[in-house]
Structure formats: C-alpha cells, structure tokens
Coordinates of C-alpha atoms and ligand atoms in Angstrom, one line a residue:
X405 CA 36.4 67.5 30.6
X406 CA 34.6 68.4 27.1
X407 CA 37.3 70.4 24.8
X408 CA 34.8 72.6 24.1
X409 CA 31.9 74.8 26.0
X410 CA 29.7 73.7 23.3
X411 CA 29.7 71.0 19.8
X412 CA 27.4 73.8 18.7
X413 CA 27.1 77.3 18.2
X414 CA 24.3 78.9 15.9
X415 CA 24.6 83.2 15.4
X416 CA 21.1 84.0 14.4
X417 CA 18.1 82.8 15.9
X418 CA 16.2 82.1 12.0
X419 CA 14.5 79.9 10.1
X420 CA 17.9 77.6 9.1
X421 CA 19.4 78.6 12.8
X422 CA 16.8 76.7 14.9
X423 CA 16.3 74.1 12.8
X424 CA 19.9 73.3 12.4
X425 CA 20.2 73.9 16.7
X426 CA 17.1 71.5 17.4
X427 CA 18.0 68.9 15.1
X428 CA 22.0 69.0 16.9
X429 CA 20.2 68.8 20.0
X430 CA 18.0 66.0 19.6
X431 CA 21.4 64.1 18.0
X432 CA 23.1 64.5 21.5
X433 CA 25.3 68.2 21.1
X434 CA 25.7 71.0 23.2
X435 CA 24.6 73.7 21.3
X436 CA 23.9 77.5 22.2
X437 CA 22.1 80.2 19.6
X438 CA 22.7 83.7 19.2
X439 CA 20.5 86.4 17.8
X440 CA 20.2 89.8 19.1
X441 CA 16.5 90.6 17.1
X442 CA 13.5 88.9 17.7
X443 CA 13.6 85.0 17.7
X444 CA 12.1 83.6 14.5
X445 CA 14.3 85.9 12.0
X446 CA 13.1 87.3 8.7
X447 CA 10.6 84.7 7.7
X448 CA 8.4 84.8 11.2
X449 CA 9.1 88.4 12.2
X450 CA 9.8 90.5 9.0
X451 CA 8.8 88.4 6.2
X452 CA 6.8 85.1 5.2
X453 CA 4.2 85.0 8.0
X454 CA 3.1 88.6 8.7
X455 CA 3.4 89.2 4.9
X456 CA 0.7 86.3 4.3
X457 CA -1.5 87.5 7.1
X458 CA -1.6 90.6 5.2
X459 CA -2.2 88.9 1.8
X460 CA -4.9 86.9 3.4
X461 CA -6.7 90.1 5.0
X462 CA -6.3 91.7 1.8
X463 CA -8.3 88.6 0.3
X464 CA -11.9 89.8 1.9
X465 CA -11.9 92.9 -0.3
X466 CA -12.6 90.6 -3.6
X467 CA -14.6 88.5 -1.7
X468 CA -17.3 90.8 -0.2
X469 CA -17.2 91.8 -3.6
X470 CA -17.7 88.9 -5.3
X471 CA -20.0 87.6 -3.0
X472 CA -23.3 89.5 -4.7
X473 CA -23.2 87.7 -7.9
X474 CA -24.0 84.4 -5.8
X475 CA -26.9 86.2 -4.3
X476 CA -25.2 88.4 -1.4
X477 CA -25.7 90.9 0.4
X478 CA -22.7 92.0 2.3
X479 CA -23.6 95.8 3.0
X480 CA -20.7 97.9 2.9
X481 CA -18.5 96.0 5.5
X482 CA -15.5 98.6 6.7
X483 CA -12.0 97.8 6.8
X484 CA -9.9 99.2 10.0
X485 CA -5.7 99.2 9.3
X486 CA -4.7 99.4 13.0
X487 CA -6.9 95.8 14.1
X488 CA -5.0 94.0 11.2
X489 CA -1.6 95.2 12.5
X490 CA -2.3 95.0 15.7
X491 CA -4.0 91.1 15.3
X492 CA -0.8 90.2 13.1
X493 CA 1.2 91.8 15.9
X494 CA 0.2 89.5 18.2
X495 CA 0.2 86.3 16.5
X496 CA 4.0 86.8 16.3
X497 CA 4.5 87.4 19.8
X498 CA 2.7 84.2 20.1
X499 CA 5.1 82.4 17.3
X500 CA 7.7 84.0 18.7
X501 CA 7.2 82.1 22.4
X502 CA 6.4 78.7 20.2
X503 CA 9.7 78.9 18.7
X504 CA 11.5 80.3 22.4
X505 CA 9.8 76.8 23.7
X506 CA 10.8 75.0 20.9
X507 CA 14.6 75.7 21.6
X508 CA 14.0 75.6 25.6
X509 CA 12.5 72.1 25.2
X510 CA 15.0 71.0 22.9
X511 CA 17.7 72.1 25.6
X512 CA 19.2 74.5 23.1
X513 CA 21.0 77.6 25.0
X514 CA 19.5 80.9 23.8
X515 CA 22.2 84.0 24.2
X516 CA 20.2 87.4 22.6
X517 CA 22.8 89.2 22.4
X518 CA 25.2 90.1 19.7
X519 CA 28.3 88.0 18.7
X520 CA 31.2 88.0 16.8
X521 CA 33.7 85.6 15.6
X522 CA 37.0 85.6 17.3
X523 CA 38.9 82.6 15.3
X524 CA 37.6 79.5 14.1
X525 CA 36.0 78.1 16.8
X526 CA 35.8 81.0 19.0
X527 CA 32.4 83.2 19.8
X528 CA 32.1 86.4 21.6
X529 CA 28.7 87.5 23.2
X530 CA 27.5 89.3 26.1
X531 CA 30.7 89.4 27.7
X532 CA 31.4 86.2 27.5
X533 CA 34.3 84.2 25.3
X534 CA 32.8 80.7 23.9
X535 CA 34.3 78.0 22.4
X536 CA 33.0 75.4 20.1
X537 CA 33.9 72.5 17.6
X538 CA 31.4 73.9 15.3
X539 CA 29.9 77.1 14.7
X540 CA 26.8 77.7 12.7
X541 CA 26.2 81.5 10.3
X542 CA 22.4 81.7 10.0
X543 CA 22.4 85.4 10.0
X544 CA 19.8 86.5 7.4
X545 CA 19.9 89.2 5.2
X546 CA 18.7 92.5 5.3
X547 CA 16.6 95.1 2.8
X548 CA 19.2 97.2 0.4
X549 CA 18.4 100.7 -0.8
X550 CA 20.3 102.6 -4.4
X551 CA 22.0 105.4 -3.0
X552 CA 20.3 108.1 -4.4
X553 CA 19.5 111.5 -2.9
X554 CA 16.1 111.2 -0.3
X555 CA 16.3 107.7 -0.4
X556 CA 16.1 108.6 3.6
X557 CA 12.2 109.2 3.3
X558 CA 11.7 105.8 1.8
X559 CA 10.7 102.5 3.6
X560 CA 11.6 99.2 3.1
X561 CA 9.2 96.4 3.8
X562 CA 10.6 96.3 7.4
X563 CA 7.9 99.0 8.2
X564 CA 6.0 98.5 5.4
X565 CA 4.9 96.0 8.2
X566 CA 4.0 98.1 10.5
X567 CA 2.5 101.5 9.6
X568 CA 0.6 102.7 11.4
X569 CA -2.4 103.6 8.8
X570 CA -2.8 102.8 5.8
X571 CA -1.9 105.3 3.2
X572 CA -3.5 107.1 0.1
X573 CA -1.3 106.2 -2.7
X574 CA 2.1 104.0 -2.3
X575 CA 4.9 104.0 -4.8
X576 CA 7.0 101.1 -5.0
X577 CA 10.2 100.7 -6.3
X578 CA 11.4 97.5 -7.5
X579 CA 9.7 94.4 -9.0
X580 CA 10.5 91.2 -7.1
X581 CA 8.7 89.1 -5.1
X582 CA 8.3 91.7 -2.3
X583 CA 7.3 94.5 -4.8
X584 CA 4.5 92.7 -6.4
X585 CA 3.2 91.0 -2.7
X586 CA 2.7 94.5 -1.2
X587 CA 1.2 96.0 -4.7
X588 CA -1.4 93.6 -4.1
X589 CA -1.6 94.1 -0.5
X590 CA -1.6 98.1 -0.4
X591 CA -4.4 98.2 -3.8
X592 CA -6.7 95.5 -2.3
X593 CA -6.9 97.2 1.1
X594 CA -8.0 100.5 -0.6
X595 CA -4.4 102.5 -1.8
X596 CA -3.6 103.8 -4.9
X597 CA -0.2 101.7 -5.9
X598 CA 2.2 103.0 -8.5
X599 CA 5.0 100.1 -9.3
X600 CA 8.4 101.6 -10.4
X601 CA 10.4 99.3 -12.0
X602 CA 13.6 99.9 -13.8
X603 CA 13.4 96.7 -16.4
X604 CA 10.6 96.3 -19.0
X605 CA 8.5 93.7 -16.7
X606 CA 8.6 92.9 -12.8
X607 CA 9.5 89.2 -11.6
X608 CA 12.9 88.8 -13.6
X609 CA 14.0 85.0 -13.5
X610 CA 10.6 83.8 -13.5
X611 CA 8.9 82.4 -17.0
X612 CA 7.8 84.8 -19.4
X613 CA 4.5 84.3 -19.6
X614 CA 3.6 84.3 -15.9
X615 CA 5.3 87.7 -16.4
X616 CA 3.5 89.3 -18.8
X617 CA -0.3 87.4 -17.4
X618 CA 0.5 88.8 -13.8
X619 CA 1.9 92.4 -14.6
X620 CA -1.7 92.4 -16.7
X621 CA -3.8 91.2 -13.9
X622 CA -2.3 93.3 -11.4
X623 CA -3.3 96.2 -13.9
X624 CA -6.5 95.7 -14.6
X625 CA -6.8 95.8 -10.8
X626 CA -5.7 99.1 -11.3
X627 CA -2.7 99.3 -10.4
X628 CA -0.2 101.2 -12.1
X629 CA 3.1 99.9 -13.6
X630 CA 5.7 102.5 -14.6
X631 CA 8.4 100.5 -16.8
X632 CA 11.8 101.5 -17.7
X633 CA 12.1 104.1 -15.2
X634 CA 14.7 105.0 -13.1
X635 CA 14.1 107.5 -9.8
X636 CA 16.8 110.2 -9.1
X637 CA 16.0 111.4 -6.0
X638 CA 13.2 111.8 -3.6
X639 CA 11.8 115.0 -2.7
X640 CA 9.9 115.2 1.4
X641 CA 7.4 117.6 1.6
X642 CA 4.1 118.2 4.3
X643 CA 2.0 116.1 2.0
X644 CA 3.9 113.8 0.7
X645 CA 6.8 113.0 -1.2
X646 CA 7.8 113.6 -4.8
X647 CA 10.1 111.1 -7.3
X648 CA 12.0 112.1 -9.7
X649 CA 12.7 110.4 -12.6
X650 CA 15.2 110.2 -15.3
X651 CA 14.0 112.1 -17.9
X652 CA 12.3 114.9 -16.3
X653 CA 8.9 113.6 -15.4
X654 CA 7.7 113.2 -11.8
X655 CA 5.4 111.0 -9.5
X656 CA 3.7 112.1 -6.1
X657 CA 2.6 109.3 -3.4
X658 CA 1.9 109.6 0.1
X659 CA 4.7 106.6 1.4
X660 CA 7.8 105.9 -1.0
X661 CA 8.7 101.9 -0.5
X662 CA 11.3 100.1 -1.8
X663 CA 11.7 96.9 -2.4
X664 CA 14.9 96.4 -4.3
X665 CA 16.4 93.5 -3.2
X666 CA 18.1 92.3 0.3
X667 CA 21.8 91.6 1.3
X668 CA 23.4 89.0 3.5
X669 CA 23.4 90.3 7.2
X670 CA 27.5 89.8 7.9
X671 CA 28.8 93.5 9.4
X672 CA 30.8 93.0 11.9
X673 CA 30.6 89.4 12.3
X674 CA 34.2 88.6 12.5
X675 CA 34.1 86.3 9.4
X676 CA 38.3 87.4 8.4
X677 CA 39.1 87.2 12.2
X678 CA 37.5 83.2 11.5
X679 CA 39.0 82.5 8.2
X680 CA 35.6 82.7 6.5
X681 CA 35.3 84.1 3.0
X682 CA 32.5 85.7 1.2
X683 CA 32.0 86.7 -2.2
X684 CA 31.8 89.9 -4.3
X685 CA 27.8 91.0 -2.6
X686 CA 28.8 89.8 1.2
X687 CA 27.2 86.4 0.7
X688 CA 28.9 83.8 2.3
X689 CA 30.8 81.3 0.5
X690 CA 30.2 77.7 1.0
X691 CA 30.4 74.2 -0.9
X692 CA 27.3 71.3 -1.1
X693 CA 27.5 71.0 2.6
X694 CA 27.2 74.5 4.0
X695 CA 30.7 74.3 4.5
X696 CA 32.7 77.9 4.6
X697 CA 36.4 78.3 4.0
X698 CA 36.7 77.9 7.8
X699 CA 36.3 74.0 8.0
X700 CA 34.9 74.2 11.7
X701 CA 32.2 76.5 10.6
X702 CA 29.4 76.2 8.2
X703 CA 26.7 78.6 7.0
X704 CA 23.2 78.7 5.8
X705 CA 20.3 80.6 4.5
X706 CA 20.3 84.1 3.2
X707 CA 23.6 84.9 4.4
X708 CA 25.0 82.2 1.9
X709 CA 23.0 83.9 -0.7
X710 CA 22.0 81.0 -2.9
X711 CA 18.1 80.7 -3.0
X712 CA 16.9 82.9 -0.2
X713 CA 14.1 80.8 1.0
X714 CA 12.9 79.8 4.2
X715 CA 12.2 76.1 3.4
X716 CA 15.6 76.0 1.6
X717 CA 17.2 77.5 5.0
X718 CA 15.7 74.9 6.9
X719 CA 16.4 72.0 4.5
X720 CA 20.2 73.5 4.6
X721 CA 20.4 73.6 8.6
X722 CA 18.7 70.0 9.0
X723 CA 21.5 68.9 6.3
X724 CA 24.3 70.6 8.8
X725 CA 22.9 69.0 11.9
X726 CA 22.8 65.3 9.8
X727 CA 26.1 66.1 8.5
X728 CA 27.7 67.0 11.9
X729 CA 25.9 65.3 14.8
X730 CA 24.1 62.2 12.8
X731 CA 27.0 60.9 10.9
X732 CA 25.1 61.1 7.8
X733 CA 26.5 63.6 5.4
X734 CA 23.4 65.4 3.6
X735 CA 24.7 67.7 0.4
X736 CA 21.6 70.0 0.2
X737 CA 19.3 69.6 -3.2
X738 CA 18.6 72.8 -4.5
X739 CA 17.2 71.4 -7.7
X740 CA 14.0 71.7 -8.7
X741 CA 12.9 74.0 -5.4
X742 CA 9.1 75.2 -5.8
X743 CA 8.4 78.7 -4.9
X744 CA 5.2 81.3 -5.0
X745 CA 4.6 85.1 -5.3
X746 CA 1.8 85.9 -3.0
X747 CA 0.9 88.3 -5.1
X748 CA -3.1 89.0 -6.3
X749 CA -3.5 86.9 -8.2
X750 CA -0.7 84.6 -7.0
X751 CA 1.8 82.8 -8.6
X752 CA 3.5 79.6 -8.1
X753 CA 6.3 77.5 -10.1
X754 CA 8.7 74.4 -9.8
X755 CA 11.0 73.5 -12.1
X756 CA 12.6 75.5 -15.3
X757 CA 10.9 78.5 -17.1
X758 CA 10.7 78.2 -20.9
X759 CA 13.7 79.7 -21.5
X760 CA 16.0 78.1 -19.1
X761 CA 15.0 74.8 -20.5
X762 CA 15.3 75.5 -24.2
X763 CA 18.5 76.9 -23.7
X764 CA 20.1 73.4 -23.5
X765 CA 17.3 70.9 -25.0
X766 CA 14.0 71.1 -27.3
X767 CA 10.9 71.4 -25.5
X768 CA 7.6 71.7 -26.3
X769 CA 4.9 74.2 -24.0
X770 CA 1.5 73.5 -23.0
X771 CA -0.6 76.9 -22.1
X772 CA -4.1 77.0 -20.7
X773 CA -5.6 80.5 -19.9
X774 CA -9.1 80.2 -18.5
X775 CA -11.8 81.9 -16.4
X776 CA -11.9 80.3 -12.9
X777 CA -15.5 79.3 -12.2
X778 CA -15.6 81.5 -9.0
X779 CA -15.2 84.8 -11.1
X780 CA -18.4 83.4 -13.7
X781 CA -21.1 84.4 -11.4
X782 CA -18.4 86.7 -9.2
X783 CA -18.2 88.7 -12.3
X784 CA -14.5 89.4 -11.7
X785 CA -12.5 89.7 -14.7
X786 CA -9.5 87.4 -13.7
X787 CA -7.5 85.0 -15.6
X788 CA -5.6 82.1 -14.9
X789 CA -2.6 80.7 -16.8
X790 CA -1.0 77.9 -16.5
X791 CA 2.1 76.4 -17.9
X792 CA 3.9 73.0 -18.5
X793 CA 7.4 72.9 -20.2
X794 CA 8.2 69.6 -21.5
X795 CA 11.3 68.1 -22.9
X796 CA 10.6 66.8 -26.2
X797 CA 13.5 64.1 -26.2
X798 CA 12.6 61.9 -22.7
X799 CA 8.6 63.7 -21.9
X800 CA 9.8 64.7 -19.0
X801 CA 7.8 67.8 -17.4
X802 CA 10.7 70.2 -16.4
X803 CA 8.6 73.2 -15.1
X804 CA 5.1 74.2 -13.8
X805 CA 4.2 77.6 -13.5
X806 CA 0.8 79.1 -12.7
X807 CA -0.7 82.5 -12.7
X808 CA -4.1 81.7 -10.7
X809 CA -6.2 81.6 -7.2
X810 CA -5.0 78.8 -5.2
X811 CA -1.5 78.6 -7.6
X812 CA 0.7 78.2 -4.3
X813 CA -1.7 75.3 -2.9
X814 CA -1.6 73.6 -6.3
X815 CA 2.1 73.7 -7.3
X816 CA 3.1 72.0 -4.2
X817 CA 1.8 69.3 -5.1
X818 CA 2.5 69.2 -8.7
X819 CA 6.4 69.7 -6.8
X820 CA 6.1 66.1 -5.9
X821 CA 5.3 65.4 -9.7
X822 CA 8.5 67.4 -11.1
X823 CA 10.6 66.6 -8.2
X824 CA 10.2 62.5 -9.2
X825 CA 10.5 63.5 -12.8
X826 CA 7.2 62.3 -13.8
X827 CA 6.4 62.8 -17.8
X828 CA 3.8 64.6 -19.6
X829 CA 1.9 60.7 -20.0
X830 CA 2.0 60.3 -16.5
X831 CA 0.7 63.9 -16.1
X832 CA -2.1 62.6 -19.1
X833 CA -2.8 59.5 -17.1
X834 CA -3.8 61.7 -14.2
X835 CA -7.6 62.0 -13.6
X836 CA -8.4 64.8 -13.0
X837 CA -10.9 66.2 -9.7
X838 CA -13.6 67.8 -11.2
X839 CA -14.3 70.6 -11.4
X840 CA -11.1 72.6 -10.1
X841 CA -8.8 74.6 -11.7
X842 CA -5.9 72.1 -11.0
X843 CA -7.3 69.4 -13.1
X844 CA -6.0 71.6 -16.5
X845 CA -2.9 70.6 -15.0
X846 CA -3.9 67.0 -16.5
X847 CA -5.9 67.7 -19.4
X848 CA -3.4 70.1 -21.4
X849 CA -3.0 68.6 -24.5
X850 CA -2.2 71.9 -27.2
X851 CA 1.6 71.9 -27.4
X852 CA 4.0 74.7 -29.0
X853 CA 7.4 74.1 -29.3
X854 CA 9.8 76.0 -26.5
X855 CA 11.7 78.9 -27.6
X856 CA 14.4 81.1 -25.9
X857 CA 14.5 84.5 -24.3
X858 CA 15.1 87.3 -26.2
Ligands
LIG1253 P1 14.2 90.7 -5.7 O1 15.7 90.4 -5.9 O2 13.2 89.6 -5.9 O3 13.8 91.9 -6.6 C1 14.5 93.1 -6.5 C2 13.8 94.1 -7.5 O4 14.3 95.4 -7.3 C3 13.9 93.7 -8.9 O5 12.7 94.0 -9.6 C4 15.1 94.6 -9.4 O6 15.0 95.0 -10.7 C5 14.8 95.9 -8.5 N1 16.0 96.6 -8.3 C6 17.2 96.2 -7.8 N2 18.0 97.3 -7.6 C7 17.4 98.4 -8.0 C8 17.7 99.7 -8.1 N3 18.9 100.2 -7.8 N4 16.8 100.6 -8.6 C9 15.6 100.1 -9.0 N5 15.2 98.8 -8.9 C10 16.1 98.0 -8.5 O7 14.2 91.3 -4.2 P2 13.0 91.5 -3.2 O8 13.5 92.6 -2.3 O9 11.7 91.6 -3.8 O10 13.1 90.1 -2.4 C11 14.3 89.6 -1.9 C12 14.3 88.1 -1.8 O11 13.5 87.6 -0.7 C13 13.7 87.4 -3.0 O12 14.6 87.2 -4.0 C14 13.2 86.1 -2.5 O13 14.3 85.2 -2.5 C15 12.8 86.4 -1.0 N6 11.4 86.5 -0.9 C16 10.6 85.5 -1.2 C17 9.2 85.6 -1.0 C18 8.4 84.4 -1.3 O14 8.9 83.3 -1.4 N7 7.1 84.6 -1.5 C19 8.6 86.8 -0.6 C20 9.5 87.9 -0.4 C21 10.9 87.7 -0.6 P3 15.6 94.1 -12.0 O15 14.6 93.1 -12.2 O16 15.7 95.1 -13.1 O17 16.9 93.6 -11.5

C-alpha cells in the first residue's frame, strides 16, 4: 500500500499549478489539484488573456482611423461594449474546459473546493483529509486597495473586466502595468481616462526613457496624467463619484479603478499549521527550487512573490515537477526574464534598464526614436523608441527596451539575443528585414555613455 493518497497535491488550479500537476503526471505521480475559483487562475480568467482581448479590440479604433490616409473609407463603424464582454466571456469558458481537459487527460484529480493545510503533508478539502509526500502552493495573488475612506466605491481590475457598459470618464489610480493597460483600453474604446499616480512617472522599475516616451504618447492620446497626487477619500454620489486629493483639489469620473498593486492569495491556508514561512507582505518564502521552510512542500507563482509572471509561474512549476518526479533538479532562472506592458502604444523589455546596469559597470546607450511607416500616410502622431544598453568593458547587450507597435512581438525575439549574451557586433552583424521597425534594432550605431538614476 502507497504511504500516501497522492505524491502530489497542487492548491490552486493557475498558470504554475497545472503546469507543475501535468508535468508530475506525465513523470508517473499521483497528483490531485485544488482551486475553489475558476480553473485557469489569474492569467486566463482575471488577467493576461481577457486583458489582451481587450487591448486587441481596443486596437480597431486607430485602425479605422488610420485606415483613410491609405485611401479608406470606413464610414463611421460603431463600437458595442456588451458584444466584446460577452465574446471575451465566452472564449474563457472555452479556455477554461481546454485547461479542465488538459488535467482530465493528463489523469490529474481536480477537487474545486477550498483547502487548507493541516501539517506538512496533510490537505483538507471538501470534507475530506488528504495526505501527500509533496504538496504544491500555486495560489495566486489578489488586487490590494490603500485604506482610505470610500475606497468601497472603487473597482479593481477584477470588474474592470466585466462592466457591464462602458463608462464616460475612468479615473485610475496607480501606474503599473495594469494602470497603463486599461488607460489604453478605457481611452481607445471612447472614455475619458484620468491616471492618478502618486510618483512623478507611471511604470517604476522600468528604464527611464521608456518612461518618460510612453507617459507622452499615452498623453498626446489624450489621456490625462495627474502626477504627485495622493487621493484622500472617495465621495459616491447619483452621478458619479468624487476624489479627493491632498491638497484641496478635486476630480469627478464616472467609475473610480484602482490598480495599485496585488498581494499573495495565502488567508487561511494553514501555512503556520504546515511549517511554512512567509515574509513581511504575505509572499511565500522559498529558495532556487520553490522550496518553502516546509521541506515536503514547495511553492510557486504570485504567492512566492518574486516576478509575478505567468511564464515565470509556469517555468517555476515545470522546474518543481523536474525536481520532484524526473530526478532532475531544475533551480529556476529568473535572469534576464522578458516582459511587455500592453499598453497603447506597447512596451516590451529584456534585460537591465540604464540604470540598473550602470550602477555596477560602464555602459554605453544606443536610442532610436522614429516614425513607424504605418503612421506616414496613417497620419498618426506616434513615436517609437527603442533602446540598447551595452556594457562598455565585454560589448555585451545587457537590456532591450522598446516603446513601439509590435514591441512585445519584437522583444521576444531579441530575448533569445540577450538571453545567449550576444554583443553589440553580433547585434551589428545582424541584417536587417527591410523595411520593419525591428531592423533599428541592428542598425543603431549613435552611442551615449550610460548614466544612473537620480
Ligand atoms: P504594480 O506593482 O505594477 O503597480 C502598482 C502601482 O500602484 C504603482 O504605480 C504604485 O505607485 C501604485 N500604488 C501602490 N500603492 C499605492 C497607493 N497606496 N496609492 C496610490 N498608488 C499606489 O501593480 P499592478 O497592480 O499594476 O500589477 C501587479 C502585477 O501584475 C505587476 O507587477 C505584474 O507583475 C503583473 N502584471 C503583468 C502584466 C503584464 O505582464 N503585461 C499585466 C498586468 C499585471 P509607485 O510607482 O509610486 O509605487
């Protein structure tokens, strides 16, 4: 008789939670997952997919428009909230059976329900009391919200998902990755957007000048960005709500979101019960491996905190299930990890900002700023930037960034580049495929040197 019910259990049914289940499987365990929210997690449900369905539906505004300078005529085509939602609304009930399939197939046991550690290798779901060599954390996180008074009539982009029309004027608080996505969203589809941001730009962490040529594109598409300001409170009313802010002044909008940033998902998991620690914000704590302080059980994805990504998640989970079940221990790479802002225009980056890398080594910068072809006869006043940070000693290209149309389809492959520390000559001795905008990518050749932030 097995010592244990399963080699296996996963709590949460994400990104890094099937992956890690359906890799175990396919190595020979028993495994059984947990979630008691849709299956698919943040990324499919709440996050990555329906957010890009909305970016890409947001697209056709600047495209009708753009159309009549190459000899168009679109008419005045109309734009109906409701079929987008509903349309997105149903390609995630259809994701949502792939991934069901997925873990049937792979003869993963799915429990929706919600569990709770017991001890260190003991679940407790639905009843029942499970025991397992291994258990898996691949909760998620969740949206956070400042305290403040009438933070209750605010959103988060949970339901920013799923309103049900689309409304006059949006203010948004915050100005990460979510912030900016639905800025671009809610003004493309026809909203007035007002950004509230507390610092003096949006996107902190990310290069400077991908900073500064985004928050300018994003206002000459009119959308407003109020800097340095702090909201007290929020006052409901019949037509809307008003913000307070520090100093007196005051801004009205239709729907208050915020967007300030997301916690790991770990309430009444159990984790003390299990021996598992987490740190000062709730993440929990884990070495190379995904290993918690609880050697039977391991964690991944947003609940560890560490770069809240989905292909991170999954690249942690696979490295669990090799670790565990392959006899192949995997420590998870999280160098040089590519990423992109769907934002309008987007933005996409690998490797180090400016000032990360001149904090510990000379490097020299190579900027081009340039018209994309499509906006010549388009007649849309868009930029694109692009960026390559270089260390001087070794000509090593230690970051790409890119303000630009297509940035997130480019940079992946420019990942490759980074990722197998190719140099600037190698970048030089690069043809380029002409004409596109990724070809500047290999023809930059006007160099500054690097300088720190601040
Ligand atoms: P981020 O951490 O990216 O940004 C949070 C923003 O909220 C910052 O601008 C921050 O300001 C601001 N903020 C934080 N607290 C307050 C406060 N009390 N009052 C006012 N402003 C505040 O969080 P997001 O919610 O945008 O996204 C969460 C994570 O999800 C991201 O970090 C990313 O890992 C992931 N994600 C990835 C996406 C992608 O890959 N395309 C898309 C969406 C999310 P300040 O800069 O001053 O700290």
């Amino acid at each position: 008789m097995p010592a244990h019910d399963f080699d296996l259990i996963t709590i949460g049914a994400g990104s890094g939670g099937v992956r890690a289940s359906r890799m175990a499987a396919r190595y020979g365990a028993r495994v059984a997952i947990i979630d008691h929210d849709r299956i698919g997690g943040t990324c499919v449900m709440r996050g990555c997919v329906p957010k890009k369905l909305l970016v890409i539906g947001a697209h056709f505004a600047d495209a009708f428009e753009d159309a009549r300078g190459f000899g168009w005529e679109p008419g005045r085509p109309g734009f109906d909230w409701p079929t987008l939602i509903a349309n997105k609304n149903r390609e995630l009930e259809r994701l949502e059976s792939v991934y069901r399939k997925l873990l049937g197939d792979s003869g993963v046991e799915l429990i929706e329900d919600t569990a709770s550690l017991k001890g260190p290798h003991t679940v407790e779901v639905a009843g029942r009391t499970l025991d397992a060599a291994h258990v898996l954390i691949a909760t998620g996180g969740h949206p956070v919200m400042p305290r403040i008074p009438g933070i209750e009539h605010a959103i988060t982009s949970n339901e920013a998902l799923d309103l049900a029309r689309l409304p006059d004027h949006v203010a948004i608080v915050g100005g990460g990755y979510i912030a900016v996505e639905f800025a671009g969203i809610f003004n493309a589809l026809g909203a007035r957007v007002t950004m509230i941001i507390r610092a003096p730009n949006i996107l902190r962490g990310f290069d400077e000048e991908v900073r500064h040529t985004l928050a300018g594109e994003m206002e000459k598409k009119g959308i407003t960005i109020r800097r340095e300001c702090v909201v007290e409170s929020i006052d409901g009313g019949a037509g809307g709500y008003r913000l307070d802010i520090e100093g007196g002044d005051a801004i009205e909008a239709g729907l208050v979101m915020y967007a300030t940033g997301r916690a790991p998902n770990t309430g009444g998991l159990g984790l003390t019960a299990a021996g598992v620690e987490t740190d000062g914000g709730g993440a929990v704590v884990v070495d190379g491996f995904s290993r918690t302080t609880a050697p039977s059980i391991y964690a991944v994805g947003d609940v560890t905190d560490r770069i809240n990504l989905t292909p991170v998640a999954i690249a942690e989970g696979a490295a669990v299930a090799e670790t565990l079940f392959n006899g192949n221990p995997v420590r998870m790479d999280h160098d040089d990890v590519p990423s992109a802002v769907f934002s309008q225009p987007p933005v996409a980056t690998v490797g180090l900002t400016e000032a990360e890398a001149s904090e510990w080594n000379e490097v020299d910068v190579y900027i081009s700023r340039f018209r994309p072809m499509k906006h010549t006869l388009g007649g849309r006043d868009e930029m694109a930037m692009m960026k390559l940070v270089v260390d001087r000693a070794t000509d090593r290209v230690l970051g790409c960034h890119m303000v630009g149309e297509e940035a997130p389809e480019i940079i992946q492959g420019l990942a490759v580049a980074v990722k197998c520390r190719a140099t600037k000559a190698q970048f030089d001795a690069t043809l380029g495929i002409h004409p596109t905008s990724a070809e500047e990518f290999v023809t930059m050749s006007e160099k500054r040197p690097g300088r720190t932030a601040g």
